CSV table of C-alpha atoms in Angstrom, one decimal:
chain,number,residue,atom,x,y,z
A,1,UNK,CA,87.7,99.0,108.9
A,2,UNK,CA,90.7,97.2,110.6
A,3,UNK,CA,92.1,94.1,109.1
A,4,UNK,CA,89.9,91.5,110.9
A,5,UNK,CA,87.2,93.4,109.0
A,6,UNK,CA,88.7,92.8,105.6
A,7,UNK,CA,89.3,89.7,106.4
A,8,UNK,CA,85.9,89.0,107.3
A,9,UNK,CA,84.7,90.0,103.6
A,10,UNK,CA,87.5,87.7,102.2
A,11,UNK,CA,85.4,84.9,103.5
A,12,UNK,CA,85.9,83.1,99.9
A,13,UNK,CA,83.2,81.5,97.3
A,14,UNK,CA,81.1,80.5,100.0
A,15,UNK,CA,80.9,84.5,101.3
A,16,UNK,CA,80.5,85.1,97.8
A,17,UNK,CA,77.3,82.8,97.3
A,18,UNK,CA,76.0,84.6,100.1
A,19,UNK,CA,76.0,88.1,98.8
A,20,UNK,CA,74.9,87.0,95.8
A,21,UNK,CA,71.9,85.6,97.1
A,22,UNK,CA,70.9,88.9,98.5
A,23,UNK,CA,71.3,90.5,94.8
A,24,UNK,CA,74.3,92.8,95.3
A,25,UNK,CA,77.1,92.5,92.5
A,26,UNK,CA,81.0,91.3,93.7
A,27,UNK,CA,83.9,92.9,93.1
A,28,UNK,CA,87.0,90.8,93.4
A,29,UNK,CA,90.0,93.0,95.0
A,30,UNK,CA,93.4,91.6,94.5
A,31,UNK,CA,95.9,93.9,96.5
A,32,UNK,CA,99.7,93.6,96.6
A,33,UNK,CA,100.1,94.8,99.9
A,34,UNK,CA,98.3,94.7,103.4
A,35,UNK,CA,94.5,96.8,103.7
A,36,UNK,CA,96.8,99.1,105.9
A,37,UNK,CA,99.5,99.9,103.7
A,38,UNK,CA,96.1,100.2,100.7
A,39,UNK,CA,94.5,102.4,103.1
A,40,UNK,CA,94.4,105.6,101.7
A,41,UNK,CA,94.0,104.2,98.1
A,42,UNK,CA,91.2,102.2,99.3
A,43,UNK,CA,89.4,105.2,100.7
A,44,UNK,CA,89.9,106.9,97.0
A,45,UNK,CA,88.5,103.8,94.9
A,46,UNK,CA,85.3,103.7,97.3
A,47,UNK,CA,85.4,107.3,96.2
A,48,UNK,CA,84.9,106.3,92.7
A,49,UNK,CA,82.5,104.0,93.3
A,50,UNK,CA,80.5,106.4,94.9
A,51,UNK,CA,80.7,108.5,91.8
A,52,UNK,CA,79.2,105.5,90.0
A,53,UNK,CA,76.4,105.1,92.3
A,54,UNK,CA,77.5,102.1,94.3
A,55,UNK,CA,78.5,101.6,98.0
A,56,UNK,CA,80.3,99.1,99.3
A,57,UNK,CA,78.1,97.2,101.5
A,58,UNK,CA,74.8,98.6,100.4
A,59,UNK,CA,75.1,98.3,96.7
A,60,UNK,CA,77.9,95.9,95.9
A,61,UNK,CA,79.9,93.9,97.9
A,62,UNK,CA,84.0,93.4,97.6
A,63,UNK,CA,85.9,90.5,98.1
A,64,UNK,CA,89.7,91.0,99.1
A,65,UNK,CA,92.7,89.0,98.4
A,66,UNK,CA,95.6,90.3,99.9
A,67,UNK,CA,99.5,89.3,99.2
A,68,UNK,CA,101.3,90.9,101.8
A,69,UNK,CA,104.3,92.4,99.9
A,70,UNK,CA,105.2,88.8,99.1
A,71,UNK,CA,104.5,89.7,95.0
A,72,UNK,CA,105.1,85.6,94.7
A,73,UNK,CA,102.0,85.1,95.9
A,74,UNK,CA,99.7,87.2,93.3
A,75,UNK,CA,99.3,84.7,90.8
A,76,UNK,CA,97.8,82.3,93.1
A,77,UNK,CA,95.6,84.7,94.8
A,78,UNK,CA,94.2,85.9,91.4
A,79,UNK,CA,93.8,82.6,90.4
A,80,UNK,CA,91.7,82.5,93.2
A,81,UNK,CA,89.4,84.8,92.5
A,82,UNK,CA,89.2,83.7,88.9
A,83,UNK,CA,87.5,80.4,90.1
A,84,UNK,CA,84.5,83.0,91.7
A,85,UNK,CA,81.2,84.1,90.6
A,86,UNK,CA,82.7,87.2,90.3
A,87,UNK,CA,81.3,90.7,88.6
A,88,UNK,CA,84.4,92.4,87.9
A,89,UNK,CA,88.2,92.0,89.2
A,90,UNK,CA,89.5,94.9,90.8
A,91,UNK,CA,93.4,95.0,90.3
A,92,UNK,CA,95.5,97.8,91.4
A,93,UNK,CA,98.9,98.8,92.4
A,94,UNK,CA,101.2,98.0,89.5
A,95,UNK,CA,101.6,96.1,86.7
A,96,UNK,CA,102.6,93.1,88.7
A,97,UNK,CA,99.2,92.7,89.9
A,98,UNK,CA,97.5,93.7,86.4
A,99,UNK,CA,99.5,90.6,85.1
A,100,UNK,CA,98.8,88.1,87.9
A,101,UNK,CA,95.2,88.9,87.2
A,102,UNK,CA,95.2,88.6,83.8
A,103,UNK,CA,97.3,85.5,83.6
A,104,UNK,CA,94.1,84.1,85.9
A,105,UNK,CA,91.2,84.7,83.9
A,106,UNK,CA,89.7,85.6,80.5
A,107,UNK,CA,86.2,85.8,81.6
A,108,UNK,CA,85.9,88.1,84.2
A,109,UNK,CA,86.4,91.4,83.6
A,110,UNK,CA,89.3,93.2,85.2
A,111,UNK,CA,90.0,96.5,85.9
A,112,UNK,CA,93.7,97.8,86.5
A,113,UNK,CA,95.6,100.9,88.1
A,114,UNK,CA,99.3,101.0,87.1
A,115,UNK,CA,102.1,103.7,86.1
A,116,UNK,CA,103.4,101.9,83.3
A,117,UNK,CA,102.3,101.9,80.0
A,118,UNK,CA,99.9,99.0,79.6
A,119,UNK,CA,100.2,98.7,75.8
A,120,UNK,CA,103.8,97.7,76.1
A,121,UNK,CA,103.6,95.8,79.0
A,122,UNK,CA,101.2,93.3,77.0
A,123,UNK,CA,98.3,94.0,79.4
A,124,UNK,CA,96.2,95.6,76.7
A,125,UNK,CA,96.3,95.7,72.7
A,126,UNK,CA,95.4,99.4,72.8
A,127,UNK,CA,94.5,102.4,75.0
A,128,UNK,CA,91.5,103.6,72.7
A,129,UNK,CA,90.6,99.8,72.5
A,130,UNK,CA,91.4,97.3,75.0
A,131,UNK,CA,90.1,94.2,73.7
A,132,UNK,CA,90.1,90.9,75.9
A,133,UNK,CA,88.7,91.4,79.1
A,134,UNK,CA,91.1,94.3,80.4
A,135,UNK,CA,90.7,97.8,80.9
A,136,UNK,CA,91.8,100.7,83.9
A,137,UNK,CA,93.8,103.5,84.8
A,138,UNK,CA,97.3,104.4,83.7
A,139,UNK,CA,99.5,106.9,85.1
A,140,UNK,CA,102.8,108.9,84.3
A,141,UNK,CA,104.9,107.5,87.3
A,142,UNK,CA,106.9,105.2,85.2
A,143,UNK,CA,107.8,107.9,82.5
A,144,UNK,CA,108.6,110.5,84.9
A,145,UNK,CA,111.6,108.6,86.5
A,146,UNK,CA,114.3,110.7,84.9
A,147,UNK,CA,112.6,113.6,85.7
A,148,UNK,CA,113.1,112.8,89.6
A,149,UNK,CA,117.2,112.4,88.2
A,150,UNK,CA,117.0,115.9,86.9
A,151,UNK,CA,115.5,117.3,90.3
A,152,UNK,CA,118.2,115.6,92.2
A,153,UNK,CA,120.5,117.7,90.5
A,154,UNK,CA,118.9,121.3,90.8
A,155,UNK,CA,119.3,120.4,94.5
A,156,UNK,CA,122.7,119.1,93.9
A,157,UNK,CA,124.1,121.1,91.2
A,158,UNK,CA,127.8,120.4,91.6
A,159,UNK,CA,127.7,116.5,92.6
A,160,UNK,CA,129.4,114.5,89.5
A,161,UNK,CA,127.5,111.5,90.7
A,162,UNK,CA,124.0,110.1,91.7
A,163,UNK,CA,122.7,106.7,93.3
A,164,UNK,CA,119.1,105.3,91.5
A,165,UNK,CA,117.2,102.5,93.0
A,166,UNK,CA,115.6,100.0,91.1
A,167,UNK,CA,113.5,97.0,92.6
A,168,UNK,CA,114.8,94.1,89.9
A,169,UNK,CA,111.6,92.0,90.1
A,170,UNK,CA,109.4,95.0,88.5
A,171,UNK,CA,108.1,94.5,84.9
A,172,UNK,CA,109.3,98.1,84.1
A,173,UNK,CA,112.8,98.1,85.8
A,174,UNK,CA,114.7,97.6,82.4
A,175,UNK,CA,112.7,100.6,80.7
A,176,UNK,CA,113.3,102.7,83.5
A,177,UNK,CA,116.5,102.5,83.8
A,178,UNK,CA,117.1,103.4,80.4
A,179,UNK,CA,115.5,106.3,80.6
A,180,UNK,CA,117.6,107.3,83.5
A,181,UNK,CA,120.8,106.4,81.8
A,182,UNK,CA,119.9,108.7,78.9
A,183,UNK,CA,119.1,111.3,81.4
A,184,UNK,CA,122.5,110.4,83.1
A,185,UNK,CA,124.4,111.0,80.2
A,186,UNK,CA,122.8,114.4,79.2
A,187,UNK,CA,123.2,115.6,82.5
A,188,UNK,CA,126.7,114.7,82.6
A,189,UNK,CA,126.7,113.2,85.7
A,190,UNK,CA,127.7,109.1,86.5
A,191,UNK,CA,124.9,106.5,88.0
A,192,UNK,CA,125.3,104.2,90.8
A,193,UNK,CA,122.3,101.5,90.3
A,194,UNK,CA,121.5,100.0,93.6
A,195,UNK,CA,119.0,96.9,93.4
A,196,UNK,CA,116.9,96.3,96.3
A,197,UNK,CA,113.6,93.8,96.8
A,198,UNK,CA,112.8,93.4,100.1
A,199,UNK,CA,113.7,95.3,102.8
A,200,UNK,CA,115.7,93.8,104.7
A,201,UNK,CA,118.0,95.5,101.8
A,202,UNK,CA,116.8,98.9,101.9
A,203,UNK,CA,119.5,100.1,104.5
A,204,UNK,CA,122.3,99.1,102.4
A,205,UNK,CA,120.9,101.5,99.7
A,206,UNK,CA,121.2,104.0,101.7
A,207,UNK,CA,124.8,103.2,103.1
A,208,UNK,CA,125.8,102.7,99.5
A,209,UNK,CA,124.9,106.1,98.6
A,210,UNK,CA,126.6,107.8,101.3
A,211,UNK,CA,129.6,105.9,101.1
A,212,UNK,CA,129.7,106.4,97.4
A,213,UNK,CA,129.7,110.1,97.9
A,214,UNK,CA,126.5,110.4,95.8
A,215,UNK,CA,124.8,113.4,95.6
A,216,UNK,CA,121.3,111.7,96.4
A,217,UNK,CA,119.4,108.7,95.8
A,218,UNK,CA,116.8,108.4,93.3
A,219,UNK,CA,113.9,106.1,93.1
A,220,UNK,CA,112.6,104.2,90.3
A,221,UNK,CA,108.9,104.1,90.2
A,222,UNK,CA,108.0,100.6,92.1
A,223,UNK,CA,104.8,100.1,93.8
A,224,UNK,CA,107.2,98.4,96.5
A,225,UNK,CA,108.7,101.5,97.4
A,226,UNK,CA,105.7,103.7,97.4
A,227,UNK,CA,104.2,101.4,99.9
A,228,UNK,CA,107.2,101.6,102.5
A,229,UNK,CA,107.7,105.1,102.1
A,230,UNK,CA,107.5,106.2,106.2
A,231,UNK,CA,110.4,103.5,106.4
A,232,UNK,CA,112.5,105.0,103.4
A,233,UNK,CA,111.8,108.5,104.6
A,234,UNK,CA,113.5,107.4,108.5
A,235,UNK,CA,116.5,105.7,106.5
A,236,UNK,CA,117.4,108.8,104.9
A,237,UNK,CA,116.9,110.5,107.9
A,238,UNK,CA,119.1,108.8,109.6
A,239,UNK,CA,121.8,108.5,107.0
A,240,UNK,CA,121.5,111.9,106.1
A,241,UNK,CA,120.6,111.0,102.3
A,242,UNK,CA,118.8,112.9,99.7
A,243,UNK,CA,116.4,111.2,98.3
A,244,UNK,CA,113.5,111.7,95.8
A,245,UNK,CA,110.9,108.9,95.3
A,246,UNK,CA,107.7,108.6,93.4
A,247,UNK,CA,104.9,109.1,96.4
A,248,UNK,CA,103.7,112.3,98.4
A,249,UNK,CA,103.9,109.8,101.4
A,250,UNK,CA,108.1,109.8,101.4
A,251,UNK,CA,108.4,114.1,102.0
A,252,UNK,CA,105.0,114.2,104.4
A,253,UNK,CA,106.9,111.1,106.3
A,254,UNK,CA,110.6,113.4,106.4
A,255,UNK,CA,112.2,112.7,103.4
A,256,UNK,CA,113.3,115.4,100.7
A,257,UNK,CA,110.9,115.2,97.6
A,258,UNK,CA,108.8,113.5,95.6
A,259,UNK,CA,107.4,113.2,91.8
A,260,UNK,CA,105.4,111.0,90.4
A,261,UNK,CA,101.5,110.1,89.7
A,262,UNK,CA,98.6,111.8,91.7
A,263,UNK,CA,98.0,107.9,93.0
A,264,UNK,CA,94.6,109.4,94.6
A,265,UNK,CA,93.3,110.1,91.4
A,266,UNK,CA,94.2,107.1,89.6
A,267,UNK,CA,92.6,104.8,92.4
A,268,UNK,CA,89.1,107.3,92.1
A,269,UNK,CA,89.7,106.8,88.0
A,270,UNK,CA,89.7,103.0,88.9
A,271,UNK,CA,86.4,102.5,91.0
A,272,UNK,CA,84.7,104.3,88.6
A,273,UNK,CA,85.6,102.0,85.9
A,274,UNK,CA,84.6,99.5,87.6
A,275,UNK,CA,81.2,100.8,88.7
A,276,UNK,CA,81.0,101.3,84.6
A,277,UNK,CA,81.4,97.5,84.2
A,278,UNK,CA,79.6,96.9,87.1
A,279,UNK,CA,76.5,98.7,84.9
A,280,UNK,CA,77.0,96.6,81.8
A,281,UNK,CA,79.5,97.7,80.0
A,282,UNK,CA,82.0,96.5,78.8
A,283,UNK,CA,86.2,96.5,79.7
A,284,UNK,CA,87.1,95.4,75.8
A,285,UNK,CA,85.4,98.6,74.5
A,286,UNK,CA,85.9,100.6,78.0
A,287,UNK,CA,88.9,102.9,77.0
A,288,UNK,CA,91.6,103.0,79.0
A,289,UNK,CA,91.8,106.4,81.4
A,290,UNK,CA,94.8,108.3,81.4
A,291,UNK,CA,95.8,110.0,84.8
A,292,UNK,CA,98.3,113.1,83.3
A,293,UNK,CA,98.6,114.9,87.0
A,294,UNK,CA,101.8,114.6,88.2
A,295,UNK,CA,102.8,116.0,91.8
A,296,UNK,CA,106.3,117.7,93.2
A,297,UNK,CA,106.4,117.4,97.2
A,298,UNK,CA,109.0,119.0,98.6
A,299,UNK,CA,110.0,119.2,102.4
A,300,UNK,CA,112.0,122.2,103.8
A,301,UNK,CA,112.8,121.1,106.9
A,302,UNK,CA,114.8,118.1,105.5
A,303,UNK,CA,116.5,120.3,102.9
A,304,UNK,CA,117.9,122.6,105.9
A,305,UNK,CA,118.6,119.6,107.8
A,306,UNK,CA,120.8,118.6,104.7
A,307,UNK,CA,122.2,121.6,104.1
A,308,UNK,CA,120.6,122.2,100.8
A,309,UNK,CA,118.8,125.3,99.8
A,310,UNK,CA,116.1,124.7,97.1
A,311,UNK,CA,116.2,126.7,94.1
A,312,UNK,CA,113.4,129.5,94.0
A,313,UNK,CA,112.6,127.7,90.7
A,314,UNK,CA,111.8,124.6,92.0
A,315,UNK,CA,110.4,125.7,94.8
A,316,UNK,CA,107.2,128.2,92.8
A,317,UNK,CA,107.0,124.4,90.5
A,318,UNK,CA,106.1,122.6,92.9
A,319,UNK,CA,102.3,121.5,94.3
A,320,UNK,CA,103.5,121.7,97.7
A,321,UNK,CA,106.0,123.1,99.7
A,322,UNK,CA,106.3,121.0,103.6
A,323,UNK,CA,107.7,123.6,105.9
């Protein structure tokens, strides 16, 4: 379905009147991002849907709000969807979205899909028991930044220093960045933290890095970056930077590697929580799921291209090797 189509089904409450007339439960979908950019994660929560028994169109129907990359405007556009007869709120993509959602209604319940840890983020009081009218999916994304910090420097064994990018409008950035200091420091190597959010300032990441005679760039977990990952991957092409980010997208697009959260799985996990809740139960005693897969991409042909042989070790480790 193209964008006119999504926008279609974001017709608003008078849309949603409509489909309510003709018995079929609404879903309200608050994305961060565009339907294209959501695209393959969309295709995995209609997955999980499907695994509940429902379909859109047939057997629910979904209303979209969509933000655009402009994170300033979820609050609003949850608010939004708040003031609907809604079933359930669908809200993944980060914890920015899980708060703008939350922060809109009490009533409604709301299913996230994040890779921070939810219970310290405020979002929920526990993983076991959620209480309020929260529940979802959580991932290892966040907690596995350092570990993308210590893959930098198999590949780069002898550099003394490493570039990490953070986005600073991300609810985990602080967190993160401790755990890449303390990863830093047992490594024994020195961090550059470059700050980027928008991306407009991406380039300058990658100038930074090279001109700082980093031995690569690694990426904080940020829904931001996963989304622009075919334009990160063509930067540090064209700069000739290592890089590691989160998503599978970043090597499959040219870039070096990646480690983070099986994001297909944890989008499934959520539209079946939702089809849960769409069934009657509900999110305060709906625990909340715990994706534990976590993925190592690497591509060859941009380690030959930047001169760096992967160690054998990394190389059996990993889920998939891009020739």
């Amino acid at each position: 379905m193209g964008r006119r189509g999504f926008i279609a089904l974001a017709g608003g409450a008078s849309w949603t009147a409509s489909v309510r007339a003709q018995g079929l439960p609404v879903i309200g979908y608050l994305g961060s991002e565009s339907p294209e950019r959501y695209a393959s994660r969309l295709a995995a929560f209609r997955e999980g849907l499907a695994d509940a028994g429902y379909a859109e169109g047939r057997t629910v129907a979904i209303d979209y709000r969509w933000a655009d990359g402009q994170y300033n405007r979820l609050p609003a556009l949850a608010k939004e969807l708040g003031s609907l007869p809604l079933t359930v709120i669908v809200a993944p993509g980060g914890a920015e979205v899980a708060l703008a959602a939350k922060s809109a209604t009490a009533k409604i319940p709301i299913v996230f899909e994040m890779g921070g840890d939810p219970v310290a983020l405020g979002v929920v009081e526990s993983l076991s028991r959620p209480g309020g009218n929260l529940t979802g999916v959580s991932s290892l994304s966040v907690e596995v930044s350092r570990k993308r910090l210590e893959f930098m420097r198999e590949v780069r064994p002898t550099a003394g220093r490493f570039a990490v990018a953070l986005n600073p409008r991300s609810p985990t950035s602080d967190t993160q960045l401790k755990n890449l200091q303390a990863a830093a420091l047992s490594l024994g190597v020195e961090l550059i933290v470059l700050k980027a959010s928008a991306e407009a300032e991406f380039d300058a990441m990658f100038t930074a890095t090279r001109d700082e005679g980093a031995g690569g760039l690694v990426f904080s977990s940020d829904p931001y970056f996963a989304y622009r990952s075919q334009q990160l991957a063509a930067l540090a092409v064209r700069h000739k930077v290592a890089a590691i980010t989160q998503s599978r997208d970043f090597p499959l697009a040219g870039g070096l590697m990646s480690y983070g959260g099986d994001f297909s799985q944890s989008h499934r996990q959520a539209g079946r929580q939702a089809g849960r809740i769409l069934k009657g139960e509900k999110a305060s005693e709906l625990p909340v799921q715990r994706v534990t897969k976590v993925e190592l991409f690497i591509n060859l042909k941009a380690a030959a291209d930047l001169g760096i042989t992967v160690p054998l070790s990394l190389l059996t480790s990993a889920d998939q090797v891009i020739e």
